[in-house]
Tab-separated table of C-alpha atoms and ligand atoms in Angstrom:
chain	number	residue	atom	x	y	z
A	1	UNK	CA	-1.516	-175.407	-55.187
A	2	UNK	CA	1.343	-174.766	-56.020
A	3	UNK	CA	1.920	-173.668	-59.771
A	4	UNK	CA	3.926	-170.320	-59.373
A	5	UNK	CA	7.155	-169.963	-57.888
A	6	UNK	CA	9.478	-166.835	-58.061
A	7	UNK	CA	12.968	-166.631	-56.679
A	8	UNK	CA	15.022	-163.675	-55.980
A	9	UNK	CA	18.916	-164.124	-56.941
A	10	UNK	CA	20.857	-166.002	-58.950
A	11	UNK	CA	23.448	-167.316	-56.670
A	12	UNK	CA	23.675	-170.739	-55.436
A	13	UNK	CA	21.105	-170.884	-54.079
A	14	UNK	CA	18.395	-169.596	-55.992
A	15	UNK	CA	19.651	-171.541	-59.527
A	16	UNK	CA	20.048	-174.742	-57.623
A	17	UNK	CA	16.564	-174.075	-56.311
A	18	UNK	CA	14.912	-173.588	-59.490
A	19	UNK	CA	16.455	-176.767	-61.273
A	20	UNK	CA	16.069	-179.251	-58.901
A	21	UNK	CA	11.634	-177.991	-58.805
A	22	UNK	CA	11.761	-177.840	-62.733
A	23	UNK	CA	13.439	-181.683	-62.354
A	24	UNK	CA	11.186	-182.800	-60.315
A	25	UNK	CA	7.994	-180.819	-61.512
A	26	UNK	CA	8.185	-179.493	-65.003
A	27	UNK	CA	3.714	-178.199	-64.599
A	28	UNK	CA	5.750	-175.808	-61.913
A	29	UNK	CA	6.159	-172.537	-63.497
A	30	UNK	CA	9.532	-171.351	-62.018
A	31	UNK	CA	11.114	-167.940	-62.457
A	32	UNK	CA	14.784	-166.406	-61.247
A	33	UNK	CA	15.304	-162.792	-61.116
A	34	UNK	CA	18.919	-161.564	-60.872
A	35	UNK	CA	20.567	-157.730	-60.154
A	36	UNK	CA	23.530	-158.835	-62.909
A	37	UNK	CA	24.550	-160.250	-65.114
A	38	UNK	CA	24.362	-163.881	-66.083
A	39	UNK	CA	28.395	-163.756	-66.697
A	40	UNK	CA	29.611	-161.219	-63.247
A	41	UNK	CA	29.972	-162.686	-60.259
A	42	UNK	CA	31.581	-161.031	-57.020
A	43	UNK	CA	34.105	-163.607	-55.675
A	44	UNK	CA	36.284	-165.889	-55.987
A	45	UNK	CA	36.294	-170.140	-55.897
A	46	UNK	CA	34.074	-171.479	-52.585
A	47	UNK	CA	35.349	-175.069	-51.565
A	48	UNK	CA	32.398	-177.416	-51.099
A	49	UNK	CA	33.605	-180.568	-49.318
A	50	UNK	CA	33.143	-184.614	-49.737
A	51	UNK	CA	29.979	-184.365	-47.730
A	52	UNK	CA	28.658	-181.810	-49.909
A	53	UNK	CA	28.971	-183.278	-52.648
A	54	UNK	CA	27.653	-186.348	-52.063
A	55	UNK	CA	24.333	-185.203	-50.497
A	56	UNK	CA	24.682	-182.773	-54.469
A	57	UNK	CA	24.466	-186.742	-56.449
A	58	UNK	CA	21.765	-187.953	-54.265
A	59	UNK	CA	19.797	-184.995	-54.938
A	60	UNK	CA	20.470	-184.492	-58.441
A	61	UNK	CA	22.178	-187.203	-60.792
A	62	UNK	CA	21.475	-184.825	-63.661
A	63	UNK	CA	23.357	-182.262	-62.860
A	64	UNK	CA	25.872	-183.516	-60.436
A	65	UNK	CA	28.137	-184.324	-63.518
A	66	UNK	CA	28.423	-181.645	-64.960
A	67	UNK	CA	29.276	-179.789	-61.275
A	68	UNK	CA	31.691	-182.390	-60.347
A	69	UNK	CA	33.351	-181.252	-63.853
A	70	UNK	CA	34.333	-178.036	-62.893
A	71	UNK	CA	35.874	-178.823	-59.591
A	72	UNK	CA	39.802	-178.551	-58.831
A	73	UNK	CA	40.267	-181.178	-56.201
A	74	UNK	CA	42.487	-180.707	-53.106
A	75	UNK	CA	43.552	-182.795	-49.778
A	76	UNK	CA	45.044	-182.461	-46.890
A	77	UNK	CA	45.636	-178.294	-45.453
A	78	UNK	CA	48.739	-176.986	-44.068
A	79	UNK	CA	48.104	-174.830	-41.215
A	80	UNK	CA	51.165	-172.422	-39.843
A	81	UNK	CA	51.368	-170.648	-36.416
A	82	UNK	CA	53.877	-167.447	-36.723
A	83	UNK	CA	56.042	-169.562	-39.180
A	84	UNK	CA	55.993	-173.288	-38.120
A	85	UNK	CA	53.475	-175.291	-39.599
A	86	UNK	CA	51.614	-178.096	-36.987
A	87	UNK	CA	50.096	-180.920	-38.137
A	88	UNK	CA	46.734	-181.397	-38.299
A	89	UNK	CA	45.843	-184.854	-40.067
A	90	UNK	CA	41.755	-184.785	-40.277
A	91	UNK	CA	41.392	-182.825	-43.469
A	92	UNK	CA	38.777	-183.920	-45.558
A	93	UNK	CA	39.376	-184.045	-49.614
A	94	UNK	CA	37.272	-181.738	-50.792
A	95	UNK	CA	36.651	-179.014	-54.021
A	96	UNK	CA	37.088	-175.434	-54.983
A	97	UNK	CA	35.723	-174.158	-57.690
A	98	UNK	CA	34.966	-170.480	-59.459
A	99	UNK	CA	32.556	-169.445	-57.914
A	100	UNK	CA	31.349	-167.815	-62.177
A	101	UNK	CA	32.235	-171.486	-63.439
A	102	UNK	CA	29.682	-173.227	-60.409
A	103	UNK	CA	26.611	-170.756	-61.061
A	104	UNK	CA	26.642	-170.873	-65.355
A	105	UNK	CA	26.694	-174.921	-64.830
A	106	UNK	CA	23.866	-173.813	-62.571
A	107	UNK	CA	22.178	-171.395	-65.369
A	108	UNK	CA	23.326	-173.635	-68.123
A	109	UNK	CA	20.866	-176.187	-66.482
A	110	UNK	CA	18.251	-174.635	-65.313
A	111	UNK	CA	18.184	-173.350	-68.924
A	112	UNK	CA	17.835	-176.389	-70.683
A	113	UNK	CA	14.966	-177.354	-67.337
A	114	UNK	CA	12.563	-174.323	-69.097
A	115	UNK	CA	13.294	-172.203	-65.632
A	116	UNK	CA	12.630	-168.145	-66.756
A	117	UNK	CA	15.795	-166.495	-65.966
A	118	UNK	CA	15.867	-162.727	-65.196
A	119	UNK	CA	19.812	-161.398	-65.803
A	120	UNK	CA	20.396	-157.202	-65.090
A	121	UNK	CA	17.076	-156.815	-63.634
A	122	UNK	CA	16.770	-154.568	-60.201
A	123	UNK	CA	13.844	-154.180	-58.935
A	124	UNK	CA	12.324	-151.934	-55.700
A	125	UNK	CA	10.121	-154.220	-54.608
A	126	UNK	CA	8.618	-157.582	-54.488
A	127	UNK	CA	4.778	-156.451	-57.071
A	128	UNK	CA	6.722	-158.529	-60.266
A	129	UNK	CA	6.316	-161.554	-57.533
A	130	UNK	CA	2.670	-161.208	-57.139
A	131	UNK	CA	1.996	-164.019	-59.753
A	132	UNK	CA	3.787	-166.647	-57.892
A	133	UNK	CA	1.966	-168.634	-55.058
A	134	UNK	CA	5.375	-168.775	-53.270
A	135	UNK	CA	8.345	-166.077	-53.550
A	136	UNK	CA	11.658	-167.229	-52.396
A	137	UNK	CA	14.482	-165.144	-50.679
A	138	UNK	CA	17.716	-166.703	-52.553
A	139	UNK	CA	18.820	-162.840	-52.115
A	140	UNK	CA	22.149	-163.240	-49.668
A	141	UNK	CA	23.260	-161.719	-46.430
A	142	UNK	CA	20.929	-157.794	-47.505
A	143	UNK	CA	18.037	-159.871	-48.681
A	144	UNK	CA	15.546	-157.514	-49.623
A	145	UNK	CA	12.577	-160.292	-49.266
A	146	UNK	CA	13.633	-160.795	-45.490
A	147	UNK	CA	14.194	-156.874	-44.641
A	148	UNK	CA	10.640	-156.557	-46.300
A	149	UNK	CA	9.525	-158.754	-43.702
A	150	UNK	CA	11.722	-158.984	-41.249
A	151	UNK	CA	9.619	-158.716	-37.988
A	152	UNK	CA	7.824	-161.886	-39.440
A	153	UNK	CA	10.813	-163.693	-40.229
A	154	UNK	CA	11.423	-162.346	-36.664
A	155	UNK	CA	15.394	-161.771	-38.435
A	156	UNK	CA	18.420	-160.540	-35.984
A	157	UNK	CA	21.820	-159.668	-37.670
A	158	UNK	CA	25.185	-158.690	-35.975
A	159	UNK	CA	28.414	-157.689	-37.704
A	160	UNK	CA	31.551	-159.430	-35.946
A	161	UNK	CA	34.709	-157.536	-34.945
A	162	UNK	CA	37.205	-158.566	-37.467
A	163	UNK	CA	37.436	-157.746	-40.852
A	164	UNK	CA	38.458	-159.651	-43.681
A	165	UNK	CA	38.266	-159.405	-47.458
A	166	UNK	CA	38.199	-161.930	-50.276
A	167	UNK	CA	41.226	-161.958	-52.800
A	168	UNK	CA	42.521	-164.164	-55.705
A	169	UNK	CA	45.700	-165.007	-56.199
A	170	UNK	CA	47.316	-166.533	-60.029
A	171	UNK	CA	49.764	-167.997	-58.728
A	172	UNK	CA	50.497	-171.240	-58.106
A	173	UNK	CA	49.908	-173.156	-54.720
A	174	UNK	CA	49.570	-177.153	-54.051
A	175	UNK	CA	46.872	-177.017	-51.130
A	176	UNK	CA	44.559	-175.179	-49.267
A	177	UNK	CA	46.420	-173.373	-45.926
A	178	UNK	CA	45.654	-172.294	-42.790
A	179	UNK	CA	48.332	-169.210	-41.958
A	180	UNK	CA	48.422	-166.963	-38.678
A	181	UNK	CA	50.949	-164.621	-38.846
A	182	UNK	CA	52.261	-161.922	-36.346
A	183	UNK	CA	52.410	-158.590	-37.358
A	184	UNK	CA	53.329	-155.196	-35.310
A	185	UNK	CA	50.951	-154.531	-33.015
A	186	UNK	CA	48.556	-158.330	-33.686
A	187	UNK	CA	48.069	-160.868	-36.654
A	188	UNK	CA	46.482	-161.959	-40.134
A	189	UNK	CA	45.362	-164.477	-41.105
A	190	UNK	CA	44.940	-166.157	-44.425
A	191	UNK	CA	42.605	-168.422	-45.697
A	192	UNK	CA	44.380	-169.429	-48.588
A	193	UNK	CA	43.326	-172.285	-51.419
A	194	UNK	CA	43.645	-173.494	-54.877
A	195	UNK	CA	40.774	-173.753	-57.348
A	196	UNK	CA	42.368	-173.840	-61.227
A	197	UNK	CA	46.236	-175.438	-61.371
A	198	UNK	CA	47.362	-171.956	-61.473
A	199	UNK	CA	44.593	-169.984	-59.342
A	200	UNK	CA	43.649	-169.399	-55.063
A	201	UNK	CA	41.362	-167.688	-53.348
A	202	UNK	CA	42.505	-165.643	-50.603
A	203	UNK	CA	40.676	-164.437	-48.142
A	204	UNK	CA	42.594	-161.973	-45.575
A	205	UNK	CA	41.466	-161.531	-42.197
A	206	UNK	CA	42.492	-159.530	-38.808
A	207	UNK	CA	41.174	-158.434	-35.720
A	208	UNK	CA	39.402	-155.409	-34.410
A	209	UNK	CA	43.321	-154.512	-32.176
A	210	UNK	CA	45.529	-155.465	-35.500
A	211	UNK	CA	43.560	-153.246	-37.774
A	212	UNK	CA	43.950	-150.085	-35.678
A	213	UNK	CA	47.243	-151.406	-35.538
A	214	UNK	CA	48.495	-151.302	-38.853
A	215	UNK	CA	46.588	-148.479	-39.269
A	216	UNK	CA	43.926	-150.238	-41.801
A	217	UNK	CA	41.304	-148.577	-39.960
A	218	UNK	CA	42.383	-144.779	-42.076
A	219	UNK	CA	43.160	-146.654	-45.403
A	220	UNK	CA	41.109	-147.198	-48.788
A	221	UNK	CA	41.319	-150.542	-49.624
A	222	UNK	CA	43.546	-151.147	-52.067
A	223	UNK	CA	45.985	-149.599	-49.677
A	224	UNK	CA	44.634	-152.511	-47.088
A	225	UNK	CA	45.363	-154.888	-49.481
A	226	UNK	CA	48.812	-153.371	-49.991
A	227	UNK	CA	49.637	-153.162	-46.569
A	228	UNK	CA	48.476	-156.860	-45.937
A	229	UNK	CA	49.856	-158.797	-48.750
A	230	UNK	CA	53.295	-157.983	-48.060
A	231	UNK	CA	53.324	-160.056	-44.813
A	232	UNK	CA	52.599	-162.423	-47.014
A	233	UNK	CA	55.262	-161.697	-50.081
A	234	UNK	CA	56.540	-165.293	-49.586
A	235	UNK	CA	53.551	-166.658	-49.505
A	236	UNK	CA	52.475	-165.100	-52.592
A	237	UNK	CA	55.398	-165.488	-54.639
A	238	UNK	CA	56.114	-162.143	-55.371
A	239	UNK	CA	52.644	-162.113	-56.628
A	240	UNK	CA	49.546	-159.451	-56.147
A	241	UNK	CA	46.510	-160.374	-54.600
A	242	UNK	CA	43.647	-159.482	-57.680
A	243	UNK	CA	40.348	-158.079	-56.156
A	244	UNK	CA	36.969	-158.461	-57.165
A	245	UNK	CA	34.719	-156.874	-54.999
A	246	UNK	CA	36.715	-156.967	-52.726
A	247	UNK	CA	35.625	-154.589	-50.229
A	248	UNK	CA	37.350	-154.884	-46.490
A	249	UNK	CA	33.929	-156.078	-44.326
A	250	UNK	CA	32.879	-157.411	-40.979
A	251	UNK	CA	30.918	-160.790	-41.478
A	252	UNK	CA	27.135	-159.872	-40.648
A	253	UNK	CA	25.599	-162.890	-38.727
A	254	UNK	CA	21.895	-163.427	-39.798
A	255	UNK	CA	19.097	-165.849	-38.353
A	256	UNK	CA	15.716	-166.188	-38.630
A	257	UNK	CA	13.721	-167.079	-35.506
A	258	UNK	CA	10.833	-168.031	-39.321
A	259	UNK	CA	12.081	-169.061	-41.946
A	260	UNK	CA	8.565	-168.790	-44.055
A	261	UNK	CA	5.992	-166.157	-43.770
A	262	UNK	CA	2.418	-166.084	-45.539
A	263	UNK	CA	3.782	-166.560	-49.260
A	264	UNK	CA	7.672	-165.879	-48.582
A	265	UNK	CA	10.319	-168.558	-47.311
A	266	UNK	CA	13.946	-167.931	-47.331
A	267	UNK	CA	16.905	-170.220	-48.406
A	268	UNK	CA	20.507	-169.595	-48.427
A	269	UNK	CA	22.780	-166.790	-46.306
A	270	UNK	CA	19.468	-164.965	-46.705
A	271	UNK	CA	18.300	-167.028	-43.774
A	272	UNK	CA	21.529	-167.636	-42.230
A	273	UNK	CA	24.960	-166.638	-42.819
A	274	UNK	CA	27.886	-169.206	-42.173
A	275	UNK	CA	30.853	-167.874	-40.912
A	276	UNK	CA	34.194	-168.778	-44.116
A	277	UNK	CA	36.085	-170.295	-41.654
A	278	UNK	CA	33.984	-173.630	-41.052
A	279	UNK	CA	33.846	-173.392	-45.373
A	280	UNK	CA	30.459	-174.422	-45.589
A	281	UNK	CA	28.600	-170.963	-46.512
A	282	UNK	CA	27.803	-172.835	-50.224
A	283	UNK	CA	26.814	-176.229	-49.270
A	284	UNK	CA	24.419	-174.743	-46.902
A	285	UNK	CA	23.220	-172.546	-49.019
A	286	UNK	CA	22.855	-175.397	-51.553
A	287	UNK	CA	20.688	-178.098	-49.110
A	288	UNK	CA	18.855	-175.929	-47.949
A	289	UNK	CA	17.947	-175.470	-51.910
A	290	UNK	CA	17.359	-179.766	-51.948
A	291	UNK	CA	15.344	-179.614	-48.890
A	292	UNK	CA	13.270	-176.692	-49.799
A	293	UNK	CA	12.532	-178.247	-53.924
A	294	UNK	CA	11.589	-182.003	-51.473
A	295	UNK	CA	9.051	-179.537	-49.764
A	296	UNK	CA	7.849	-178.186	-52.904
A	297	UNK	CA	7.193	-180.308	-55.767
A	298	UNK	CA	5.860	-183.279	-52.964
A	299	UNK	CA	2.666	-182.181	-54.046
A	300	UNK	CA	1.628	-180.474	-50.192
A	301	UNK	CA	-0.494	-177.039	-49.805
A	302	UNK	CA	1.983	-174.328	-49.700
A	303	UNK	CA	1.736	-174.162	-45.623
A	304	UNK	CA	2.374	-177.673	-45.477
A	305	UNK	CA	5.237	-177.661	-47.965
A	306	UNK	CA	6.755	-174.790	-45.680
A	307	UNK	CA	6.776	-176.719	-42.406
A	308	UNK	CA	8.569	-179.359	-43.669
A	309	UNK	CA	10.824	-177.417	-45.581
A	310	UNK	CA	12.092	-176.786	-41.784
A	311	UNK	CA	11.354	-180.218	-40.189
A	312	UNK	CA	13.853	-180.970	-43.012
A	313	UNK	CA	16.015	-178.980	-42.656
A	314	UNK	CA	16.628	-177.609	-39.221
A	315	UNK	CA	18.306	-180.184	-37.229
A	316	UNK	CA	21.120	-180.156	-39.797
A	317	UNK	CA	21.194	-177.000	-39.798
A	318	UNK	CA	21.086	-176.168	-36.118
A	319	UNK	CA	24.272	-177.959	-35.700
A	320	UNK	CA	26.310	-176.357	-38.414
A	321	UNK	CA	25.022	-172.874	-37.289
A	322	UNK	CA	26.222	-174.058	-34.110
A	323	UNK	CA	29.971	-174.781	-34.864
A	324	UNK	CA	29.738	-172.125	-36.926
A	325	UNK	CA	29.045	-169.793	-33.490
A	326	UNK	CA	32.020	-171.103	-31.764
A	327	UNK	CA	34.340	-170.764	-34.490
A	328	UNK	CA	34.154	-167.575	-35.408
A	329	UNK	CA	34.025	-166.594	-31.137
A	330	UNK	CA	37.084	-168.265	-31.426
A	331	UNK	CA	38.388	-166.137	-34.117
A	332	UNK	CA	37.471	-162.671	-32.208
A	333	UNK	CA	40.775	-161.122	-31.117
A	334	UNK	CA	42.367	-164.153	-32.558
A	335	UNK	CA	46.170	-162.333	-32.045
A	336	UNK	CA	46.096	-162.203	-28.593
A	337	UNK	CA	45.750	-165.987	-28.769
A	338	UNK	CA	48.871	-166.082	-30.682
A	339	UNK	CA	50.878	-163.619	-28.927
A	340	UNK	CA	49.950	-165.940	-24.738
A	341	UNK	CA	50.884	-169.506	-26.286
A	342	UNK	CA	53.018	-172.128	-28.292
A	343	UNK	CA	52.554	-172.416	-32.117
A	344	UNK	CA	51.682	-176.162	-30.445
A	345	UNK	CA	48.877	-175.111	-28.140
A	346	UNK	CA	47.689	-172.139	-30.508
A	347	UNK	CA	46.629	-175.766	-32.569
A	348	UNK	CA	45.212	-177.252	-30.021
A	349	UNK	CA	43.074	-173.935	-29.192
A	350	UNK	CA	41.659	-173.833	-32.973
A	351	UNK	CA	41.275	-177.842	-33.494
A	352	UNK	CA	38.500	-177.616	-30.537
A	353	UNK	CA	37.089	-174.288	-30.977
A	354	UNK	CA	34.162	-175.438	-32.497
A	355	UNK	CA	33.347	-178.394	-29.302
A	356	UNK	CA	32.937	-181.067	-31.557
A	357	UNK	CA	36.560	-182.493	-30.917
A	358	UNK	CA	36.006	-184.232	-27.678
A	359	UNK	CA	39.554	-186.413	-26.334
A	360	UNK	CA	38.412	-189.336	-27.618
A	361	UNK	CA	37.875	-188.052	-31.412
A	362	UNK	CA	41.460	-185.775	-30.733
A	363	UNK	CA	43.363	-189.211	-30.246
A	364	UNK	CA	41.647	-191.346	-32.679
A	365	UNK	CA	41.372	-188.924	-35.780
A	366	UNK	CA	44.164	-186.849	-35.142
A	367	UNK	CA	47.644	-188.948	-34.470
A	368	UNK	CA	50.254	-186.861	-36.089
A	369	UNK	CA	48.764	-183.767	-34.136
A	370	UNK	CA	48.468	-185.651	-30.577
A	371	UNK	CA	52.479	-187.344	-31.824
A	372	UNK	CA	53.699	-183.647	-32.424
A	373	UNK	CA	52.225	-182.175	-29.298
A	374	UNK	CA	53.828	-184.850	-27.411
A	375	UNK	CA	56.948	-184.100	-28.472
A	376	UNK	CA	56.204	-180.334	-27.998
A	377	UNK	CA	55.723	-181.331	-23.990
A	378	UNK	CA	52.062	-180.837	-24.608
A	379	UNK	CA	49.779	-182.244	-22.033
A	380	UNK	CA	47.487	-184.199	-23.962
A	381	UNK	CA	44.419	-187.122	-22.692
A	382	UNK	CA	45.975	-190.526	-21.969
A	383	UNK	CA	44.774	-193.281	-25.033
A	384	UNK	CA	41.920	-195.736	-24.723
A	385	UNK	CA	43.214	-199.208	-23.960
A	386	UNK	CA	40.645	-199.744	-26.934
A	387	UNK	CA	42.100	-196.702	-29.510
A	388	UNK	CA	45.831	-197.086	-29.589
A	389	UNK	CA	47.753	-193.595	-31.600
A	390	UNK	CA	50.172	-193.890	-33.969
B	401	LIG	C1	35.127	-164.218	-47.594
B	401	LIG	C2	34.124	-165.356	-48.041
B	401	LIG	C3	35.110	-166.800	-48.459
B	401	LIG	C4	34.068	-167.478	-48.047
B	401	LIG	N1	34.107	-169.335	-48.442
B	401	LIG	C5	33.745	-169.888	-48.635
B	401	LIG	C6	33.857	-171.218	-48.923
B	401	LIG	O1	34.998	-171.325	-49.181
B	401	LIG	N2	32.559	-171.899	-49.302
B	401	LIG	C7	31.666	-172.132	-49.065
B	401	LIG	O2	30.840	-172.915	-49.540
B	401	LIG	N3	30.922	-170.799	-49.078
B	401	LIG	C8	32.223	-169.703	-48.768
B	401	LIG	N4	31.605	-168.904	-48.209
B	401	LIG	C9	30.164	-168.064	-48.332
B	401	LIG	C10	29.246	-167.847	-49.671
B	401	LIG	O3	29.249	-167.478	-50.550
B	401	LIG	C11	27.648	-167.899	-49.377
B	401	LIG	O4	27.561	-168.493	-48.436
B	401	LIG	C12	27.101	-168.610	-50.234
B	401	LIG	O5	27.617	-167.800	-51.580
B	401	LIG	C13	25.749	-168.433	-50.051
B	401	LIG	O6	25.092	-168.510	-51.340
B	401	LIG	P1	23.436	-167.778	-51.534
B	401	LIG	O7	22.950	-168.758	-53.263
B	401	LIG	O8	22.437	-167.790	-50.498
B	401	LIG	O9	23.900	-166.018	-51.755
B	401	LIG	P2	24.703	-165.150	-52.830
B	401	LIG	O10	25.795	-166.057	-53.236
B	401	LIG	O11	24.928	-164.201	-52.054
B	401	LIG	O12	23.636	-164.540	-53.717
B	401	LIG	C14	22.340	-164.026	-53.806
B	401	LIG	C15	22.762	-163.556	-55.083
B	401	LIG	O13	20.952	-162.635	-54.878
B	401	LIG	C16	21.709	-161.191	-56.083
B	401	LIG	N5	20.518	-160.729	-55.390
B	401	LIG	C17	20.669	-160.159	-53.696
B	401	LIG	N6	19.635	-158.664	-54.054
B	401	LIG	C18	18.773	-158.891	-55.475
B	401	LIG	C19	18.217	-158.142	-55.662
B	401	LIG	N7	17.648	-157.055	-54.700
B	401	LIG	N8	17.736	-158.666	-56.779
B	401	LIG	C20	18.022	-159.105	-58.059
B	401	LIG	N9	18.986	-159.867	-57.359
B	401	LIG	C21	19.217	-160.314	-56.378
B	401	LIG	C22	23.342	-161.839	-55.881
B	401	LIG	O14	23.394	-160.525	-57.218
B	401	LIG	C23	23.709	-163.030	-55.571
B	401	LIG	O15	23.478	-163.029	-57.174
B	401	LIG	C24	32.517	-167.944	-48.303
B	401	LIG	C25	32.032	-166.096	-48.245
B	401	LIG	C26	32.883	-165.046	-47.836
B	401	LIG	C27	32.040	-163.401	-48.153
């Protein structure tokens, strides 16, 4: 029987899991250990798209209104290449949320439900969980739980060659933007979106050739911020990029062949990282938590509960993981793609990067892009007789 669950990491996955377990099974003790203070976190806003929100509502109608209340809604995305806007219409409605607001909502729900939350607690090993039947690694991409049993989990890690840093901006932009900008020796891409009426997240990214061409490899992080933001002076309206642990780094791709081992099980970024270009890391972490909570509260023995978690979650996760892999591979050396083609054919290559946009979907879901591309002389598949395009 599962009576006590220990969770390492009070990020989105750990807190949501703790809350769901206690909501469904108040007889199970849940303890969360988090190294940071309750009111501090890295980063700024994150996007939770429409489909993910519906899952949160279905999983726990009790907490959903509080999550919905801290969301800032946007619709559509402006896609810009070399200063030219290209209309891409298939953009979903999404809510962005300040990461800390999301954590605060989840912390409050956990407290109400009697989860034992321990902040500011740094542990050197996992012995603190010796009295737990289940130990969950919700401790992010540098997971101690995972790395303590890396061989059993079958962990694989590698770094992408692109560099990125996560900033904030105290300046209003109306919509989500993806802005590819040629610079001397390469190109930068700014992924930026509002998460409050006057606040934006700004993820700055460059590929390896650009990193060297701009001399960023020999600069400090603040100098890198100053240099790269200067190319977005107009878009930023003269505002500065704001730092919050904004370290320039290479994205770690992490996978685990086994999701559980003995008493230990992984969720969220500890289990697998999802590249930010598909915007789904937080959503995936929360959906892992839903699947694991379902499995752990079903009244099964531990091993069977873990197997059920994998069975529920693996198919959807595999699809997203594969899409993320194709997406980040496309982004590697994106400056060469920009240099070698028109803005419109670059946009088409972007749309098709994950392999999920078939000819039919392109014609059906992206009529404004198709019309624009034809106007620019791009040869596209012919419309199907049954599917007129705009
Ligand atoms: C640049 C960038 C942009 C992103 N944009 C988006 C986006 O728009 N939408 C989206 O959905 N996702 C986005 N993500 C991804 C998202 O932030 C992560 O996927 C998500 O935070 C994963 O949640 P998690 O709970 O698994 O891990 P984390 O959020 O990393 O939380 C792990 C927690 O564990 C704690 N911890 C770690 N080790 C220990 C330890 N030894 N002891 C105690 N505590 C520990 C940490 O302090 C942290 O609080 C982005 C990520 C990056 C890098």
